[in-house]
Amino acid sequence: MDPINTTQITGLWTYLETVDWSDPWFSGLLAFHLVMFAITFLTRNHQMFQAVHFVILLMLVYSAESINELAAQYWSSFSKQQYFDSKGLFISVVWSTPLLINTLIIVMSWILTSSQLMVSAGRLKIEMEKRKQNAVERKNEKEKSAKRKAE
């Protein structure tokens, strides 16, 4: 296959159009990302598991440069074309971006959970204050009724 003429690439969309998505390793990459999104979804109510998943995702993003270097070195063993450039655009698009979207979803989930907890805590506080006020009012009524009986 001929190398990609970089002068024809004018933006991200034209860059993605030059990729041969029928390469078998893209199916594996897609499956990997789908598993990562599934784990994110399935662990949404388990904060500790999700925190570990979050750290793993960030470590995978951090390792993108090393993965890019290895892939650039051994691309012919798994791909029809050499996509792995020295600036890392391709690895950023197909590897890091989906992982970072995953981490963004996790952070948004944590913010939602935190806001729900804050609302619940506020409601409990209001409810406790009402109970306390009702208890004081009942105590005052008992004292008044006791004074009336004593008179």
Tab-separated table of N, CA, C and O in Angstrom, residues 47-138:
chain	number	residue	atom	x	y	z
A	47	GLN	N	-17.724	2.762	43.666
A	47	GLN	CA	-16.731	3.821	43.563
A	47	GLN	C	-15.290	3.318	43.647
A	47	GLN	O	-14.416	3.819	42.946
A	48	MET	N	-15.008	2.327	44.514
A	48	MET	CA	-13.635	1.844	44.627
A	48	MET	C	-13.175	1.162	43.337
A	48	MET	O	-12.060	1.399	42.865
A	49	PHE	N	-14.035	0.307	42.764
A	49	PHE	CA	-13.681	-0.339	41.500
A	49	PHE	C	-13.508	0.710	40.408
A	49	PHE	O	-12.596	0.620	39.587
A	50	GLN	N	-14.377	1.694	40.409
A	50	GLN	CA	-14.304	2.723	39.380
A	50	GLN	C	-13.051	3.577	39.557
A	50	GLN	O	-12.452	3.998	38.574
A	51	ALA	N	-12.659	3.801	40.800
A	51	ALA	CA	-11.432	4.573	41.038
A	51	ALA	C	-10.214	3.820	40.503
A	51	ALA	O	-9.327	4.416	39.879
A	52	VAL	N	-10.176	2.512	40.720
A	52	VAL	CA	-9.078	1.699	40.190
A	52	VAL	C	-9.107	1.727	38.657
A	52	VAL	O	-8.062	1.910	38.011
A	53	HIS	N	-10.280	1.585	38.096
A	53	HIS	CA	-10.449	1.643	36.629
A	53	HIS	C	-9.986	3.000	36.102
A	53	HIS	O	-9.287	3.077	35.079
A	54	PHE	N	-10.332	4.062	36.802
A	54	PHE	CA	-9.948	5.423	36.429
A	54	PHE	C	-8.423	5.550	36.380
A	54	PHE	O	-7.859	6.077	35.409
A	55	VAL	N	-7.751	5.051	37.415
A	55	VAL	CA	-6.285	5.131	37.470
A	55	VAL	C	-5.668	4.309	36.338
A	55	VAL	O	-4.708	4.752	35.682
A	56	ILE	N	-6.228	3.129	36.086
A	56	ILE	CA	-5.717	2.301	34.984
A	56	ILE	C	-5.873	3.024	33.647
A	56	ILE	O	-4.955	3.028	32.820
A	57	LEU	N	-7.028	3.650	33.437
A	57	LEU	CA	-7.242	4.401	32.193
A	57	LEU	C	-6.216	5.519	32.040
A	57	LEU	O	-5.658	5.715	30.955
A	58	LEU	N	-5.959	6.237	33.118
A	58	LEU	CA	-4.981	7.325	33.047
A	58	LEU	C	-3.575	6.796	32.791
A	58	LEU	O	-2.786	7.418	32.060
A	59	MET	N	-3.253	5.639	33.372
A	59	MET	CA	-1.948	5.030	33.117
A	59	MET	C	-1.831	4.604	31.651
A	59	MET	O	-0.755	4.732	31.049
A	60	LEU	N	-2.914	4.112	31.081
A	60	LEU	CA	-2.901	3.730	29.670
A	60	LEU	C	-2.707	4.950	28.767
A	60	LEU	O	-1.990	4.882	27.769
A	61	VAL	N	-3.339	6.061	29.126
A	61	VAL	CA	-3.144	7.302	28.358
A	61	VAL	C	-1.694	7.768	28.497
A	61	VAL	O	-1.062	8.162	27.519
A	62	TYR	N	-1.175	7.680	29.716
A	62	TYR	CA	0.207	8.089	29.966
A	62	TYR	C	1.191	7.247	29.138
A	62	TYR	O	2.217	7.750	28.684
A	63	SER	N	0.857	5.984	28.932
A	63	SER	CA	1.748	5.078	28.202
A	63	SER	C	1.608	5.205	26.685
A	63	SER	O	2.271	4.472	25.945
A	64	ALA	N	0.787	6.105	26.205
A	64	ALA	CA	0.534	6.244	24.762
A	64	ALA	C	1.816	6.517	23.983
A	64	ALA	O	2.004	5.974	22.884
A	65	GLU	N	2.713	7.304	24.527
A	65	GLU	CA	3.956	7.618	23.809
A	65	GLU	C	4.803	6.357	23.627
A	65	GLU	O	5.315	6.095	22.540
A	66	SER	N	4.899	5.561	24.682
A	66	SER	CA	5.666	4.303	24.584
A	66	SER	C	4.999	3.333	23.622
A	66	SER	O	5.678	2.665	22.828
A	67	ILE	N	3.679	3.243	23.700
A	67	ILE	CA	2.939	2.370	22.790
A	67	ILE	C	3.140	2.830	21.349
A	67	ILE	O	3.331	2.007	20.443
A	68	ASN	N	3.122	4.146	21.128
A	68	ASN	CA	3.329	4.695	19.788
A	68	ASN	C	4.712	4.323	19.258
A	68	ASN	O	4.855	3.942	18.090
A	69	GLU	N	5.732	4.423	20.113
A	69	GLU	CA	7.085	4.076	19.679
A	69	GLU	C	7.194	2.599	19.329
A	69	GLU	O	7.788	2.231	18.313
A	70	LEU	N	6.612	1.740	20.168
A	70	LEU	CA	6.630	0.301	19.883
A	70	LEU	C	5.856	-0.015	18.607
A	70	LEU	O	6.298	-0.820	17.778
A	71	ALA	N	4.689	0.595	18.455
A	71	ALA	CA	3.868	0.359	17.272
A	71	ALA	C	4.567	0.858	16.013
A	71	ALA	O	4.483	0.220	14.957
A	72	ALA	N	5.279	1.977	16.110
A	72	ALA	CA	6.022	2.497	14.952
A	72	ALA	C	7.141	1.543	14.564
A	72	ALA	O	7.463	1.392	13.375
A	73	GLN	N	7.705	0.878	15.542
A	73	GLN	CA	8.798	-0.047	15.289
A	73	GLN	C	8.305	-1.361	14.674
A	73	GLN	O	8.953	-1.915	13.792
A	74	TYR	N	7.161	-1.854	15.143
A	74	TYR	CA	6.675	-3.175	14.725
A	74	TYR	C	5.372	-3.129	13.925
A	74	TYR	O	4.666	-4.120	13.847
A	75	TRP	N	5.062	-2.021	13.298
A	75	TRP	CA	3.783	-1.855	12.610
A	75	TRP	C	3.545	-2.907	11.538
A	75	TRP	O	2.406	-3.333	11.324
A	76	SER	N	4.579	-3.352	10.872
A	76	SER	CA	4.393	-4.295	9.754
A	76	SER	C	3.903	-5.666	10.215
A	76	SER	O	3.361	-6.422	9.410
A	77	SER	N	4.057	-5.983	11.495
A	77	SER	CA	3.607	-7.290	11.990
A	77	SER	C	2.105	-7.326	12.281
A	77	SER	O	1.553	-8.410	12.455
A	78	PHE	N	1.446	-6.164	12.341
A	78	PHE	CA	0.012	-6.167	12.655
A	78	PHE	C	-0.821	-5.228	11.782
A	78	PHE	O	-2.043	-5.226	11.885
A	79	SER	N	-0.192	-4.432	10.933
A	79	SER	CA	-0.938	-3.445	10.160
A	79	SER	C	-0.480	-3.428	8.705
A	79	SER	O	0.633	-3.833	8.390
A	80	LYS	N	-1.358	-2.938	7.842
A	80	LYS	CA	-1.027	-2.810	6.425
A	80	LYS	C	-0.275	-1.506	6.146
A	80	LYS	O	0.424	-1.391	5.151
A	81	GLN	N	-0.471	-0.517	7.021
A	81	GLN	CA	0.162	0.792	6.829
A	81	GLN	C	0.843	1.229	8.110
A	81	GLN	O	0.501	0.794	9.203
A	82	GLN	N	1.785	2.139	7.961
A	82	GLN	CA	2.470	2.719	9.108
A	82	GLN	C	1.721	3.986	9.490
A	82	GLN	O	1.818	5.005	8.846
A	83	TYR	N	0.943	3.906	10.573
A	83	TYR	CA	0.146	5.049	11.027
A	83	TYR	C	0.833	5.838	12.142
A	83	TYR	O	0.432	6.951	12.446
A	84	PHE	N	1.813	5.266	12.767
A	84	PHE	CA	2.339	5.780	14.025
A	84	PHE	C	3.445	6.792	13.784
A	84	PHE	O	4.620	6.453	13.709
A	85	ASP	N	3.041	8.058	13.682
A	85	ASP	CA	3.967	9.149	13.401
A	85	ASP	C	4.683	9.608	14.667
A	85	ASP	O	4.281	9.291	15.781
A	86	SER	N	5.741	10.374	14.484
A	86	SER	CA	6.552	10.825	15.619
A	86	SER	C	5.818	11.832	16.498
A	86	SER	O	6.132	11.967	17.677
A	87	LYS	N	4.829	12.512	15.961
A	87	LYS	CA	4.084	13.488	16.774
A	87	LYS	C	2.954	12.845	17.546
A	87	LYS	O	2.378	13.461	18.433
A	88	GLY	N	2.597	11.619	17.198
A	88	GLY	CA	1.603	10.880	17.965
A	88	GLY	C	0.157	11.244	17.690
A	88	GLY	O	-0.706	10.972	18.518
A	89	LEU	N	-0.118	11.814	16.531
A	89	LEU	CA	-1.502	12.191	16.222
A	89	LEU	C	-2.402	10.960	16.160
A	89	LEU	O	-3.472	10.936	16.777
A	90	PHE	N	-1.957	9.932	15.466
A	90	PHE	CA	-2.798	8.750	15.288
A	90	PHE	C	-3.081	8.058	16.622
A	90	PHE	O	-4.228	7.735	16.930
A	91	ILE	N	-2.059	7.838	17.411
A	91	ILE	CA	-2.248	7.167	18.708
A	91	ILE	C	-3.129	8.017	19.620
A	91	ILE	O	-3.929	7.493	20.389
A	92	SER	N	-3.021	9.325	19.494
A	92	SER	CA	-3.873	10.210	20.293
A	92	SER	C	-5.334	10.075	19.907
A	92	SER	O	-6.214	10.085	20.761
A	93	VAL	N	-5.577	9.935	18.601
A	93	VAL	CA	-6.954	9.848	18.115
A	93	VAL	C	-7.574	8.495	18.438
A	93	VAL	O	-8.694	8.421	18.940
A	94	VAL	N	-6.856	7.409	18.154
A	94	VAL	CA	-7.474	6.077	18.293
A	94	VAL	C	-7.265	5.445	19.657
A	94	VAL	O	-7.976	4.503	20.008
A	95	TRP	N	-6.319	5.938	20.430
A	95	TRP	CA	-6.032	5.332	21.734
A	95	TRP	C	-6.406	6.271	22.881
A	95	TRP	O	-7.247	5.949	23.713
A	96	SER	N	-5.782	7.424	22.920
A	96	SER	CA	-5.941	8.314	24.074
A	96	SER	C	-7.312	8.973	24.149
A	96	SER	O	-7.874	9.098	25.239
A	97	THR	N	-7.854	9.406	23.017
A	97	THR	CA	-9.138	10.113	23.043
A	97	THR	C	-10.264	9.265	23.633
A	97	THR	O	-10.955	9.732	24.538
A	98	PRO	N	-10.464	8.019	23.182
A	98	PRO	CA	-11.525	7.221	23.804
A	98	PRO	C	-11.285	6.966	25.299
A	98	PRO	O	-12.226	6.977	26.094
A	99	LEU	N	-10.017	6.775	25.672
A	99	LEU	CA	-9.716	6.556	27.092
A	99	LEU	C	-10.001	7.813	27.909
A	99	LEU	O	-10.536	7.739	29.022
A	100	LEU	N	-9.672	8.966	27.358
A	100	LEU	CA	-9.940	10.224	28.065
A	100	LEU	C	-11.438	10.518	28.132
A	100	LEU	O	-11.918	11.065	29.128
A	101	ILE	N	-12.178	10.151	27.109
A	101	ILE	CA	-13.639	10.300	27.164
A	101	ILE	C	-14.191	9.424	28.291
A	101	ILE	O	-15.079	9.837	29.037
A	102	ASN	N	-13.629	8.226	28.411
A	102	ASN	CA	-14.015	7.328	29.491
A	102	ASN	C	-13.758	7.961	30.863
A	102	ASN	O	-14.608	7.908	31.751
A	103	THR	N	-12.573	8.551	31.036
A	103	THR	CA	-12.262	9.188	32.322
A	103	THR	C	-13.178	10.384	32.572
A	103	THR	O	-13.566	10.637	33.713
A	104	LEU	N	-13.525	11.101	31.508
A	104	LEU	CA	-14.460	12.222	31.648
A	104	LEU	C	-15.827	11.732	32.120
A	104	LEU	O	-16.455	12.359	32.981
A	105	ILE	N	-16.276	10.623	31.568
A	105	ILE	CA	-17.550	10.039	32.003
A	105	ILE	C	-17.482	9.667	33.478
A	105	ILE	O	-18.426	9.914	34.235
A	106	ILE	N	-16.361	9.106	33.903
A	106	ILE	CA	-16.201	8.736	35.317
A	106	ILE	C	-16.235	9.973	36.199
A	106	ILE	O	-16.918	9.993	37.231
A	107	VAL	N	-15.529	11.019	35.812
A	107	VAL	CA	-15.519	12.257	36.609
A	107	VAL	C	-16.923	12.852	36.678
A	107	VAL	O	-17.376	13.293	37.751
A	108	MET	N	-17.633	12.847	35.553
A	108	MET	CA	-19.008	13.368	35.561
A	108	MET	C	-19.896	12.519	36.470
A	108	MET	O	-20.743	13.060	37.196
A	109	SER	N	-19.684	11.227	36.473
A	109	SER	CA	-20.434	10.335	37.357
A	109	SER	C	-20.138	10.656	38.817
A	109	SER	O	-21.042	10.686	39.652
A	110	TRP	N	-18.865	10.890	39.119
A	110	TRP	CA	-18.493	11.243	40.495
A	110	TRP	C	-19.110	12.576	40.914
A	110	TRP	O	-19.550	12.729	42.051
A	111	ILE	N	-19.129	13.533	40.013
A	111	ILE	CA	-19.738	14.833	40.332
A	111	ILE	C	-21.232	14.666	40.575
A	111	ILE	O	-21.782	15.232	41.527
A	112	LEU	N	-21.898	13.878	39.753
A	112	LEU	CA	-23.323	13.619	39.935
A	112	LEU	C	-23.576	12.931	41.274
A	112	LEU	O	-24.475	13.333	42.023
A	113	THR	N	-22.789	11.920	41.586
A	113	THR	CA	-22.935	11.216	42.862
A	113	THR	C	-22.695	12.165	44.032
A	113	THR	O	-23.449	12.141	45.015
A	114	SER	N	-21.678	12.993	43.932
A	114	SER	CA	-21.378	13.958	44.999
A	114	SER	C	-22.517	14.949	45.190
A	114	SER	O	-22.898	15.259	46.330
A	115	SER	N	-23.068	15.444	44.094
A	115	SER	CA	-24.170	16.405	44.219
A	115	SER	C	-25.401	15.734	44.822
A	115	SER	O	-26.103	16.345	45.640
A	116	GLN	N	-25.660	14.478	44.447
A	116	GLN	CA	-26.789	13.749	45.039
A	116	GLN	C	-26.573	13.535	46.532
A	116	GLN	O	-27.508	13.661	47.326
A	117	LEU	N	-25.339	13.233	46.921
A	117	LEU	CA	-25.036	13.062	48.348
A	117	LEU	C	-25.198	14.373	49.112
A	117	LEU	O	-25.698	14.380	50.250
A	118	MET	N	-24.790	15.472	48.487
A	118	MET	CA	-24.942	16.770	49.148
A	118	MET	C	-26.409	17.119	49.322
A	118	MET	O	-26.820	17.636	50.379
A	119	VAL	N	-27.226	16.840	48.329
A	119	VAL	CA	-28.667	17.091	48.430
A	119	VAL	C	-29.266	16.222	49.534
A	119	VAL	O	-30.049	16.701	50.359
A	120	SER	N	-28.886	14.948	49.583
A	120	SER	CA	-29.393	14.040	50.616
A	120	SER	C	-28.972	14.507	52.000
A	120	SER	O	-29.775	14.485	52.936
A	121	ALA	N	-27.726	14.937	52.129
A	121	ALA	CA	-27.242	15.427	53.421
A	121	ALA	C	-28.006	16.683	53.840
A	121	ALA	O	-28.364	16.845	55.006
A	122	GLY	N	-28.261	17.566	52.891
A	122	GLY	CA	-29.033	18.780	53.193
A	122	GLY	C	-30.448	18.448	53.634
A	122	GLY	O	-30.966	19.029	54.589
A	123	ARG	N	-31.071	17.491	52.974
A	123	ARG	CA	-32.426	17.085	53.354
A	123	ARG	C	-32.436	16.464	54.740
A	123	ARG	O	-33.345	16.713	55.537
A	124	LEU	N	-31.439	15.624	55.035
A	124	LEU	CA	-31.354	15.018	56.374
A	124	LEU	C	-31.164	16.083	57.441
A	124	LEU	O	-31.752	15.991	58.525
A	125	LYS	N	-30.351	17.072	57.152
A	125	LYS	CA	-30.120	18.153	58.109
A	125	LYS	C	-31.423	18.911	58.375
A	125	LYS	O	-31.761	19.192	59.529
A	126	ILE	N	-32.150	19.234	57.319
A	126	ILE	CA	-33.436	19.933	57.473
A	126	ILE	C	-34.404	19.079	58.275
A	126	ILE	O	-35.095	19.571	59.176
A	127	GLU	N	-34.448	17.775	57.958
A	127	GLU	CA	-35.340	16.866	58.670
A	127	GLU	C	-34.975	16.763	60.147
A	127	GLU	O	-35.856	16.776	61.016
A	128	MET	N	-33.690	16.712	60.445
A	128	MET	CA	-33.255	16.653	61.847
A	128	MET	C	-33.608	17.935	62.588
A	128	MET	O	-34.029	17.897	63.753
A	129	GLU	N	-33.444	19.082	61.925
A	129	GLU	CA	-33.797	20.358	62.553
A	129	GLU	C	-35.293	20.428	62.831
A	129	GLU	O	-35.714	20.920	63.880
A	130	LYS	N	-36.119	19.921	61.891
A	130	LYS	CA	-37.566	19.906	62.102
A	130	LYS	C	-37.919	19.007	63.274
A	130	LYS	O	-38.765	19.357	64.102
A	131	ARG	N	-37.295	17.835	63.360
A	131	ARG	CA	-37.556	16.919	64.474
A	131	ARG	C	-37.177	17.556	65.798
A	131	ARG	O	-37.892	17.434	66.786
A	132	LYS	N	-36.036	18.221	65.794
A	132	LYS	CA	-35.573	18.883	67.016
A	132	LYS	C	-36.548	19.984	67.410
A	132	LYS	O	-36.930	20.114	68.585
A	133	GLN	N	-36.984	20.762	66.425
A	133	GLN	CA	-37.932	21.840	66.696
A	133	GLN	C	-39.263	21.266	67.188
A	133	GLN	O	-39.854	21.791	68.134
A	134	ASN	N	-39.739	20.184	66.573
A	134	ASN	CA	-40.982	19.542	67.015
A	134	ASN	C	-40.845	19.009	68.430
A	134	ASN	O	-41.779	19.101	69.229
A	135	ALA	N	-39.672	18.452	68.763
A	135	ALA	CA	-39.445	17.937	70.114
A	135	ALA	C	-39.479	19.077	71.130
A	135	ALA	O	-40.065	18.944	72.210
A	136	VAL	N	-38.884	20.201	70.790
A	136	VAL	CA	-38.895	21.368	71.682
A	136	VAL	C	-40.321	21.874	71.847
A	136	VAL	O	-40.757	22.201	72.970
A	137	GLU	N	-41.072	21.932	70.743
A	137	GLU	CA	-42.466	22.393	70.821
A	137	GLU	C	-43.301	21.448	71.673
A	137	GLU	O	-44.118	21.890	72.481
A	138	ARG	N	-43.115	20.125	71.523
A	138	ARG	CA	-43.860	19.163	72.346
A	138	ARG	C	-43.497	19.316	73.821
A	138	ARG	O	-44.357	19.249	74.692
